[in-house]
Coordinates of C-alpha atoms in Angstrom, one line a residue:
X1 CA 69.9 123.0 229.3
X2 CA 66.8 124.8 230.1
X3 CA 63.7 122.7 231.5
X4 CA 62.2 124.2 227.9
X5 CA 63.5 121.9 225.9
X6 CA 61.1 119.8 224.4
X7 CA 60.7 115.7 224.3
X8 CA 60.4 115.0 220.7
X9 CA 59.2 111.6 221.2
X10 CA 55.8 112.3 222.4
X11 CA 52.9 113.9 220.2
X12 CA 52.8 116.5 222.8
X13 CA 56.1 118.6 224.2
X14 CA 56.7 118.3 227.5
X15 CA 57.1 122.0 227.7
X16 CA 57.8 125.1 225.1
X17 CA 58.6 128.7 226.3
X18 CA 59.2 130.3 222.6
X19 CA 60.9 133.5 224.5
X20 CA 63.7 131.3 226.0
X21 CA 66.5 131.4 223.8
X22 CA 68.2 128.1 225.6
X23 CA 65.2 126.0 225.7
X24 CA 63.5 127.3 221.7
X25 CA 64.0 124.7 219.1
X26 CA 63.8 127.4 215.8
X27 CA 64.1 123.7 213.9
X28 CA 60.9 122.3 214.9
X29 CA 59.1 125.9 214.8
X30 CA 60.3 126.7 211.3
X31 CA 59.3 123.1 210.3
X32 CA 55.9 123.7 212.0
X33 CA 55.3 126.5 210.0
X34 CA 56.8 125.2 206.5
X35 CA 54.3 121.8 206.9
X36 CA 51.2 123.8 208.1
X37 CA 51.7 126.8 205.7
X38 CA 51.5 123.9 203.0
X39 CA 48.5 122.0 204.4
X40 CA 47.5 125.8 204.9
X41 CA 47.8 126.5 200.9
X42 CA 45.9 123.5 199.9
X43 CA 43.0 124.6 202.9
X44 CA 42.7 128.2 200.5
X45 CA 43.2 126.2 197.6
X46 CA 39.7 124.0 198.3
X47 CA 38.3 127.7 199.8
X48 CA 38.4 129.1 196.4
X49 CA 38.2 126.5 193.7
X50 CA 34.2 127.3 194.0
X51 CA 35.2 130.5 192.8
X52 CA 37.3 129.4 189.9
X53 CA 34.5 126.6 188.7
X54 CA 31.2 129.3 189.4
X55 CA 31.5 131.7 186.4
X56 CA 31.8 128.9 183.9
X57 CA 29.1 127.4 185.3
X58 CA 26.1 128.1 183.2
X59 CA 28.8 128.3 180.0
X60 CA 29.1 124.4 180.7
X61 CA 25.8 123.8 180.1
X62 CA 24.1 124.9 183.7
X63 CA 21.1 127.8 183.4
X64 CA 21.8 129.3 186.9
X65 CA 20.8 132.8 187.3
X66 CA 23.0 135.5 188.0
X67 CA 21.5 136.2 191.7
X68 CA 22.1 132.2 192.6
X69 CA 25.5 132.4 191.3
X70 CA 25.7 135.4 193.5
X71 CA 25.0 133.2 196.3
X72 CA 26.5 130.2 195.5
X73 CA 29.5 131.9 195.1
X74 CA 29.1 134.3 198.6
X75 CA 28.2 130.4 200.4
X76 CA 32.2 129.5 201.4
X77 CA 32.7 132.8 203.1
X78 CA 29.9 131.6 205.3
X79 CA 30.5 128.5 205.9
X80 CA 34.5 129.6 206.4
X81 CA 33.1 131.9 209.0
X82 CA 31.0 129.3 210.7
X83 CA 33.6 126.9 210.6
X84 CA 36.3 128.9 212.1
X85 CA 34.4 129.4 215.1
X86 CA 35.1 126.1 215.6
X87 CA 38.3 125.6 214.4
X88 CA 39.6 128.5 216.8
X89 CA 39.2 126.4 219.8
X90 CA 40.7 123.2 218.5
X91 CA 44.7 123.9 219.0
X92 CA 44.7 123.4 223.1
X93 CA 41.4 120.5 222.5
X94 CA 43.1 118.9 219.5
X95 CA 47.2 120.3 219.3
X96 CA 48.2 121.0 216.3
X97 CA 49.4 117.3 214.7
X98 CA 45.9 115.5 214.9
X99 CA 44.3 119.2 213.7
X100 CA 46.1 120.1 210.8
X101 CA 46.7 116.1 209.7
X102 CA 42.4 115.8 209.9
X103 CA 41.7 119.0 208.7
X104 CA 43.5 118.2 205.6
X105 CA 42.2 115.3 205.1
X106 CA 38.9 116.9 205.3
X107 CA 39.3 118.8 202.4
X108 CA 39.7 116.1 200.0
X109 CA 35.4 115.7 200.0
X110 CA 34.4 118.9 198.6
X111 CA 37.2 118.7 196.2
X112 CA 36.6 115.4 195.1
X113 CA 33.0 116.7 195.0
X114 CA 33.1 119.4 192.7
X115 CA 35.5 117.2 190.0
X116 CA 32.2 114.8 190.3
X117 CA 30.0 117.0 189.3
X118 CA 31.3 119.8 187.0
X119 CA 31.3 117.3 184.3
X120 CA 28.0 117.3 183.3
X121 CA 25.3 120.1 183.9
X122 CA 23.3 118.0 185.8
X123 CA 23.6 118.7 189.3
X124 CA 20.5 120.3 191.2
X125 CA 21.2 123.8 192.8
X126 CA 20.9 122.4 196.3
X127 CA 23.5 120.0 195.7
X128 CA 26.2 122.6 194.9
X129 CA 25.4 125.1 197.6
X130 CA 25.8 121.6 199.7
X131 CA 29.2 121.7 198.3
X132 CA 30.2 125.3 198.6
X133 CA 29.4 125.2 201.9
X134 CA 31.8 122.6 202.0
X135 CA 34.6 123.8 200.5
X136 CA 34.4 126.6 203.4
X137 CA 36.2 124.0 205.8
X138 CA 39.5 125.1 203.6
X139 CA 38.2 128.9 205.5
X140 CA 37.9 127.8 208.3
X141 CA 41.3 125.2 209.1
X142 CA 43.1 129.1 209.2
X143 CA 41.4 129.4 213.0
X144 CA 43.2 126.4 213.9
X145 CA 46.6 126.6 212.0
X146 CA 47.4 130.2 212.7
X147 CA 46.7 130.1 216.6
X148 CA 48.7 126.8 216.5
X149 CA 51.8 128.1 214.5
X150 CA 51.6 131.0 217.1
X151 CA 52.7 129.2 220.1
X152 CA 56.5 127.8 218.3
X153 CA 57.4 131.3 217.9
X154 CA 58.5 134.4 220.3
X155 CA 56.6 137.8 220.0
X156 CA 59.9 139.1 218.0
X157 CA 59.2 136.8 215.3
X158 CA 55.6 136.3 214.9
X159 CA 55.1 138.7 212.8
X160 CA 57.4 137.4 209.9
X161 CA 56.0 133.8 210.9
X162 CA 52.8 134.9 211.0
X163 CA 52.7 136.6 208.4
X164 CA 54.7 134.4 206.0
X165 CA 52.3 131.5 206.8
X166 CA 49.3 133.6 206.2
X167 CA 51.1 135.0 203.0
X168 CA 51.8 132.0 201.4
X169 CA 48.9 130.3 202.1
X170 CA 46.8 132.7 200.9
X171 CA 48.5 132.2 197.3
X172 CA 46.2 129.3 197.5
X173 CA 43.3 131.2 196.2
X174 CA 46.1 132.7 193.5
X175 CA 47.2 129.4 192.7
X176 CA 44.1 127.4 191.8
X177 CA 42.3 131.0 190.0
X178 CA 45.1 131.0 188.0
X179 CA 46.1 127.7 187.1
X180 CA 41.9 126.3 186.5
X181 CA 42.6 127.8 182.7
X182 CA 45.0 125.6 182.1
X183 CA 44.5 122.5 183.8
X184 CA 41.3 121.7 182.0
X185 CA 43.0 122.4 179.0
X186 CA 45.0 119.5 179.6
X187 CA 43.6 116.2 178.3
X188 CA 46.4 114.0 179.7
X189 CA 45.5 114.9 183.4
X190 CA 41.9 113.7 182.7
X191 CA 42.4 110.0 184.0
X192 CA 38.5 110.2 185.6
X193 CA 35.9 111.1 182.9
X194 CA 35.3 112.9 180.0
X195 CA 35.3 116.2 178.6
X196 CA 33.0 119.0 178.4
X197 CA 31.9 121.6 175.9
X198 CA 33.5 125.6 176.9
X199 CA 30.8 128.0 175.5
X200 CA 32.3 131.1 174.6
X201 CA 30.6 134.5 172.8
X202 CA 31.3 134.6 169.6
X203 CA 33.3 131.6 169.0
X204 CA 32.7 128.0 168.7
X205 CA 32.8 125.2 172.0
X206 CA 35.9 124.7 173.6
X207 CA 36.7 121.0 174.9
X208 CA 37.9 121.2 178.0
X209 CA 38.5 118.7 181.3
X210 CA 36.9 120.9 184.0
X211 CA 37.2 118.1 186.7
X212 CA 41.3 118.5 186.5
X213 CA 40.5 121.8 188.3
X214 CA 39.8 119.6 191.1
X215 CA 41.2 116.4 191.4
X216 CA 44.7 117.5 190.6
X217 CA 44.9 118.8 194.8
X218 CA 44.1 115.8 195.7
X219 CA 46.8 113.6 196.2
X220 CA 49.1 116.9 197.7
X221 CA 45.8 117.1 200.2
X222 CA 46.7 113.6 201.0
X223 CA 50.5 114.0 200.6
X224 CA 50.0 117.3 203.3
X225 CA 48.1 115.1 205.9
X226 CA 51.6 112.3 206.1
X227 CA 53.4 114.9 206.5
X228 CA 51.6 116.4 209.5
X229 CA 50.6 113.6 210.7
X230 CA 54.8 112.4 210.7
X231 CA 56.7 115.4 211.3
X232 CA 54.1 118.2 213.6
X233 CA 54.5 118.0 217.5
X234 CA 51.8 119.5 219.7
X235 CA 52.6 122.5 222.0
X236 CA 50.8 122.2 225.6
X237 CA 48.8 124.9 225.6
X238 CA 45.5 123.6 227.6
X239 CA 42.7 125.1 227.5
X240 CA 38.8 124.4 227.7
X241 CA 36.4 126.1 225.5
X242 CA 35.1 127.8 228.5
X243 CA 38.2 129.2 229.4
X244 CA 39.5 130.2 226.2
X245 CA 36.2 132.5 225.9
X246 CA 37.5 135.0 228.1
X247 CA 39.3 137.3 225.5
X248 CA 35.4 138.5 224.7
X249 CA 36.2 140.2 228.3
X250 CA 38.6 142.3 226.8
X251 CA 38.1 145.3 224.6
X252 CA 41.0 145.3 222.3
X253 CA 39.5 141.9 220.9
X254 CA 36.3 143.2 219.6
X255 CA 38.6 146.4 218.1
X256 CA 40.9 144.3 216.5
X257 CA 38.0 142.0 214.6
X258 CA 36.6 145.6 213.3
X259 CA 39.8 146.3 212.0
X260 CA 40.6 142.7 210.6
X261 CA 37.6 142.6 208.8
X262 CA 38.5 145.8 207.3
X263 CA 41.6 143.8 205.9
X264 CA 41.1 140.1 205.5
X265 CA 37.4 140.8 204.9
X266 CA 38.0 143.0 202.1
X267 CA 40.6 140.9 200.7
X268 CA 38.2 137.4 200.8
X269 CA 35.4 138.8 200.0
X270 CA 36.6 140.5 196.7
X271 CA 39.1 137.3 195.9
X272 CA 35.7 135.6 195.6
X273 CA 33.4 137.9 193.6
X274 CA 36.1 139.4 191.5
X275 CA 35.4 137.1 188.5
X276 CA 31.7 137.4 188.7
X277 CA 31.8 141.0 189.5
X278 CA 33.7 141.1 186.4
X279 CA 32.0 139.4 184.2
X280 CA 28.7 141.1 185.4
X281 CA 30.6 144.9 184.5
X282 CA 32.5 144.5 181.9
X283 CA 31.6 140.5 180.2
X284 CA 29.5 138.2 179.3
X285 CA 26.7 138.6 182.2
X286 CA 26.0 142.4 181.2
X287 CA 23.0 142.3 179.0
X288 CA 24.1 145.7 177.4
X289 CA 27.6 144.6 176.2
X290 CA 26.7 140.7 174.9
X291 CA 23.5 139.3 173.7
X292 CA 22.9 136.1 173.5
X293 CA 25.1 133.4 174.8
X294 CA 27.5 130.2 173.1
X295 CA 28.9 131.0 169.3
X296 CA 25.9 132.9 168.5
X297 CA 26.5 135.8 170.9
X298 CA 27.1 139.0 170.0
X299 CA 28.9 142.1 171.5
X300 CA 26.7 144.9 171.6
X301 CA 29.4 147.8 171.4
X302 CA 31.2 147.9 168.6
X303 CA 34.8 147.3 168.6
X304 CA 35.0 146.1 172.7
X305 CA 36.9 143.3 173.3
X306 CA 35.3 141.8 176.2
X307 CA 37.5 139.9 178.6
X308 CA 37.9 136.9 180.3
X309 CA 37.8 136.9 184.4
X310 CA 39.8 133.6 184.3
X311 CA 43.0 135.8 182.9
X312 CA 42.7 138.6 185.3
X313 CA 40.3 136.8 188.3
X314 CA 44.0 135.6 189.7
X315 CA 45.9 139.0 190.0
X316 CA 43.9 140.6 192.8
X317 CA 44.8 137.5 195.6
X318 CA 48.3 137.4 194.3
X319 CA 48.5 141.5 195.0
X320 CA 46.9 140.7 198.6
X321 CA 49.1 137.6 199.4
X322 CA 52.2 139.2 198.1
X323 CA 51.6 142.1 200.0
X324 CA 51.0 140.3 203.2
X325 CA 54.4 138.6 202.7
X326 CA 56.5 141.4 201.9
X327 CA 55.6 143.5 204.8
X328 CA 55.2 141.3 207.6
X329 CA 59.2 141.2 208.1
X330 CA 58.6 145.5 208.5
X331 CA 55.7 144.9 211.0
X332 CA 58.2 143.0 213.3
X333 CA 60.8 145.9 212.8
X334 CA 58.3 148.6 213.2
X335 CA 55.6 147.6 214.7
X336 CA 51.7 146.7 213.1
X337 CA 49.5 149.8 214.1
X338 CA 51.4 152.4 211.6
X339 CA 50.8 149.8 208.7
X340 CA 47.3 149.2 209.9
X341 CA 46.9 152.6 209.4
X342 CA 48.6 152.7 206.0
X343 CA 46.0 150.1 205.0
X344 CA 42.9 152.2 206.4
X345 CA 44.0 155.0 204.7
X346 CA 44.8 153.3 201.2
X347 CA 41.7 151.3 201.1
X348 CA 39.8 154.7 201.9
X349 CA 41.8 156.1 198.3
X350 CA 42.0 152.9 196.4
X351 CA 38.0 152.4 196.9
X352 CA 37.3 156.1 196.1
X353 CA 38.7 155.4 192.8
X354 CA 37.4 152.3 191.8
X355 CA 33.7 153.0 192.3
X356 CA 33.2 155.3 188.9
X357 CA 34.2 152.3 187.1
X358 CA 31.3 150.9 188.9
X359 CA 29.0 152.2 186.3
X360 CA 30.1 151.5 182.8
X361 CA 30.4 153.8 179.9
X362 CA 28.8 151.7 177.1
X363 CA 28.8 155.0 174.7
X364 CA 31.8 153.9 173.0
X365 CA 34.8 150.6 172.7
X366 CA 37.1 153.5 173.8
X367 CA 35.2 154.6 176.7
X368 CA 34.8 151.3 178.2
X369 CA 38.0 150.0 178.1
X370 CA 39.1 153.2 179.9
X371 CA 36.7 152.3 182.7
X372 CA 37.7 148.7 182.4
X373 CA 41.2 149.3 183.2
X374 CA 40.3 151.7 186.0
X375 CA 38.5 148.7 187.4
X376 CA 41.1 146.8 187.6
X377 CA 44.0 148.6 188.4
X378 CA 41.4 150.1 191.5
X379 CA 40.5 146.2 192.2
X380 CA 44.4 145.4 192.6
X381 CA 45.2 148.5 194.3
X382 CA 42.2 147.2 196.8
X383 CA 44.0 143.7 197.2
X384 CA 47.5 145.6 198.0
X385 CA 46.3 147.7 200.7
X386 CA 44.1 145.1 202.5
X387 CA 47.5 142.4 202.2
X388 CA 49.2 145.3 203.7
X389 CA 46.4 145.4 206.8
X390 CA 46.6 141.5 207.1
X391 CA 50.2 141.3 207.4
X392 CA 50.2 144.3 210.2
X393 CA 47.0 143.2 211.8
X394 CA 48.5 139.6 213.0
X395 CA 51.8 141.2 214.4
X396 CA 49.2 143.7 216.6
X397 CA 47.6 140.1 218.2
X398 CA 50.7 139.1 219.5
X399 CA 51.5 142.4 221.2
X400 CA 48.8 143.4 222.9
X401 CA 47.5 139.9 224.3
X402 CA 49.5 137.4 226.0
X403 CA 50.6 134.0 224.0
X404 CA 47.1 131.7 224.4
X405 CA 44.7 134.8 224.5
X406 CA 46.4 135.9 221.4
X407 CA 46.2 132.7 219.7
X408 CA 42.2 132.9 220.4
X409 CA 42.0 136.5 218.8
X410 CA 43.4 135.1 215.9
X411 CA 41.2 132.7 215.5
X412 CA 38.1 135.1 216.3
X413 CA 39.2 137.8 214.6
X414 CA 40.0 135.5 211.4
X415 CA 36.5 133.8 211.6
X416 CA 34.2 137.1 211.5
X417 CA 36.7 138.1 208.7
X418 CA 36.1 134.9 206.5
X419 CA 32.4 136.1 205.8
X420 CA 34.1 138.7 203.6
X421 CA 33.0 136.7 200.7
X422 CA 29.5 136.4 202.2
X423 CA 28.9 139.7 202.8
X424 CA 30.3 141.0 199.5
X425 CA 28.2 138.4 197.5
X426 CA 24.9 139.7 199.7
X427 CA 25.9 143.3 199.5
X428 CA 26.2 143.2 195.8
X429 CA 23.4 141.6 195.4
X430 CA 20.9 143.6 197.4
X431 CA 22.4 146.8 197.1
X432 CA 24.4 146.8 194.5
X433 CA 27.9 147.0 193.7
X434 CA 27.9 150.9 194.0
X435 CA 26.4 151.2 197.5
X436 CA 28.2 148.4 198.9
X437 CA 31.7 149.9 197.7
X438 CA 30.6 153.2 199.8
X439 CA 29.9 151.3 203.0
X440 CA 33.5 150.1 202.3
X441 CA 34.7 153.4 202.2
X442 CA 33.3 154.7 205.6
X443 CA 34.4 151.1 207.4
X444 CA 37.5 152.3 206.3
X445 CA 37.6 155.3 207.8
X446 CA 36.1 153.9 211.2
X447 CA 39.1 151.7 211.3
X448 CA 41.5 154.5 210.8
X449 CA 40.1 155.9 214.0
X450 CA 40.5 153.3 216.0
X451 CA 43.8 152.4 214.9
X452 CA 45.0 156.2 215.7
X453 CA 43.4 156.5 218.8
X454 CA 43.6 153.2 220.6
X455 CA 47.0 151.8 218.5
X456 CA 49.1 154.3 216.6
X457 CA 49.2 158.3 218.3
X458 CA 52.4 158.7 220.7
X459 CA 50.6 157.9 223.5
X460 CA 48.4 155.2 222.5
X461 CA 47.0 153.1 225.5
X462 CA 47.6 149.6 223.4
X463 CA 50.6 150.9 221.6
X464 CA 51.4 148.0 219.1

């Protein structure tokens, strides 16, 4: 038996060496990465509710303008960013039982938070930005748990581990966009407070139990902490914040963070402003298409249905997670840098074609539904290629640095990424949706560079 094997009693192993094929315990890894990816779900899960509760804000009885919703919706992706500069150090400080067990534990007070105060509009600004930039600790625990996972797994696998732990979890943001509609729909989950009063244009209030949205992940938030806390081990990887800061001496880390914020940057930072961005196009927050607001709106162009962000606002994460999924088990058999330049070269296209329906054509019903659906079949297409990049991206890590330095890129390279939403919600806002798509487009294109010339040609230097 090799000297590999681990001691199971203990919180840490007494040793791991993933590449040895006598010493690897595949049961404890896979159950490593089925427990986190759960507690990792839940972490997206909290990320994102902001985003599902935000637009219905002001139809709940709040009076925000659309510029602070902007911001309040942009404030996880920076506090996610923030936060996982912290979090990326933690595995070797922490190990990954007492990090993913108090991480998710953590997320059960900007949860319970929001179910508080969605109820009645009566909450000062202040004291939901307060909470958004709460909820970005669900951002930042995937600094920690993807680094962590890394070290149960050899390099010919961590691209499908990686990947499906990434994947799944980010069906988080999937899962509580699309099932907010009908939770507070649902009376019989409200067992804390009453209901609220859904404006909608043109038709009367809707009851409706907004603070389900929230308190339903609460007790699987506390049900995900037992089970880290009972079945995770730690891996001994040590390592002091000082010396894990050396993989800023190397220049393949500060290529790969331009080319994950290409992918997970694009893919947070649209997951969170797609239901305002929406709504400000093509709904209720475009002066020209509805006056007036509550069952005395009115819809401007005649014969335009205008639709809801909460029935579509879901589709673009599940694209992106599903994506990142399905073609991380290719990344392992082909390698990342030919899908990360896949994903360049489709976000370069799939951008190009969604920015006309930037600009809608109010002339006619006709006309904007045309541009509507452009819009969103150019939004989806957006979310595919950038799952694509995510998936390809974290088998790269793996391959070009060695087991702890790659675990620290991950976490880098996944905090600058989580101000996607941010950076979106700022960029719209300043310079409009329009501009901001553009600057997408030539990021893009920088990234397709650098992926053929330092990753991808024949004779790459960092072939990977």
């Amino acid at each position: 038996m090799s000297t590999a094997t681990p001691t199971r009693s203990a919180e840490w192993l007494d040793a791991w060496d993933p590449e040895d094929p006598v010493g690897w315990d595949h049961r404890l890894a896979w159950r490593t990465l089925w427990v986190t990816t759960f507690c990792l779900t839940l972490a997206f899960a909290a990320w994102f509710l902001p985003s599902a509760i935000i637009p219905k804000l002001n139809p709940l009885g709040y009076s925000f303008t659309t510029t602070q919703l902007y911001w309040m919706a942009a404030m996880p992706g920076l506090s996610a960013g923030l936060f996982r500069l912290v979090w990326m150090v933690l595995p070797p400080i922490l190990g990954t039982r007492r990090m993913v067990t108090l991480t998710t534990l953590l997320l059960v007070f900007s949860t319970l938070g929001w179910g508080v105060r969605v109820q009645e509009p009566t909450a000062p600004y202040w004291e939901l930005m307060v909470l958004a930039f709460l909820a970005g600790i669900g951002g930042g625990a995937f600094s920690g748990f993807m680094p962590s996972t890394s070290y149960f797994f050899p390099r010919a696998k961590q691209g499908t581990a990686l990947g499906l732990q990434a994947g799944l979890g980010n069906f988080g943001v999937s899962l509580v966009q699309l099932s907010t509609p009908y939770l507070i729909a649902f009376s019989g989950l409200a067992v804390f407070g009453g209901s609220q009063v859904l404006t909608v244009p043109g038709k009367p209030g809707k009851e409706v139990w907004f603070q389900n949205a929230a308190f339903v992940w609460i007790p699987l938030m506390l049900v995900g902490a037992a089970l880290a806390w009972t079945l995770l081990r730690s891996v001994p990887v040590t390592a002091n914040i000082r010396q894990q800061f050396d993989i800023f001496g190397n220049q393949d880390t500060w290529w790969m963070t331009l080319l994950y914020i290409m992918t997970f940057g694009t893919f947070s930072g649209l997951a969170a402003q797609f239901g305002l961005l929406m709504a400000n196009l093509y709904g209720t927050g475009n002066a020209d298409i509805v006056s007036g607001t509550g069952a005395s709106a009115t819809v401007l162009v005649q014969g335009y249905a205008v639709p809801d962000p909460v029935a579509f606002v879901f589709l673009g994460p599940l694209v992106g997670a599903g994506a990142r999924v399905l073609f991380s088990p290719l990344t392992d058999r082909t390698g990342g840098a030919r899908w990360t330049l896949v994903s360049g070269i489709g976000l370069v296209g799939s951008i190009a074609w969604t920015i006309p329906a930037l600009t809608p054509d109010l002339s006619s019903a006709a006309s904007l539904d045309a541009d509507f659906h452009q819009f969103l079949w150019g939004m989806l297409a957006i979310f595919f290629f950038a799952g694509i990049g995510n998936a390809s991206t974290f088998k790269q890590m793996p391959m070009i640095f060695e087991r702890r330095q790659a675990g620290g890129v991950i976490g880098w390279t996944a905090a600058i990424a989580a101000f996607g939403p941010f950076f979106f919600g700022v960029g719209i806002t300043i310079i409009g949706a329009t501009a901001f798509y553009s600057v997408g487009i030539a990021w893009a294109l920088m990234c397709v560079a650098i992926t053929w010339w330092r990753y991808a040609r024949p004779d790459a230097p960092r072939s990977s």
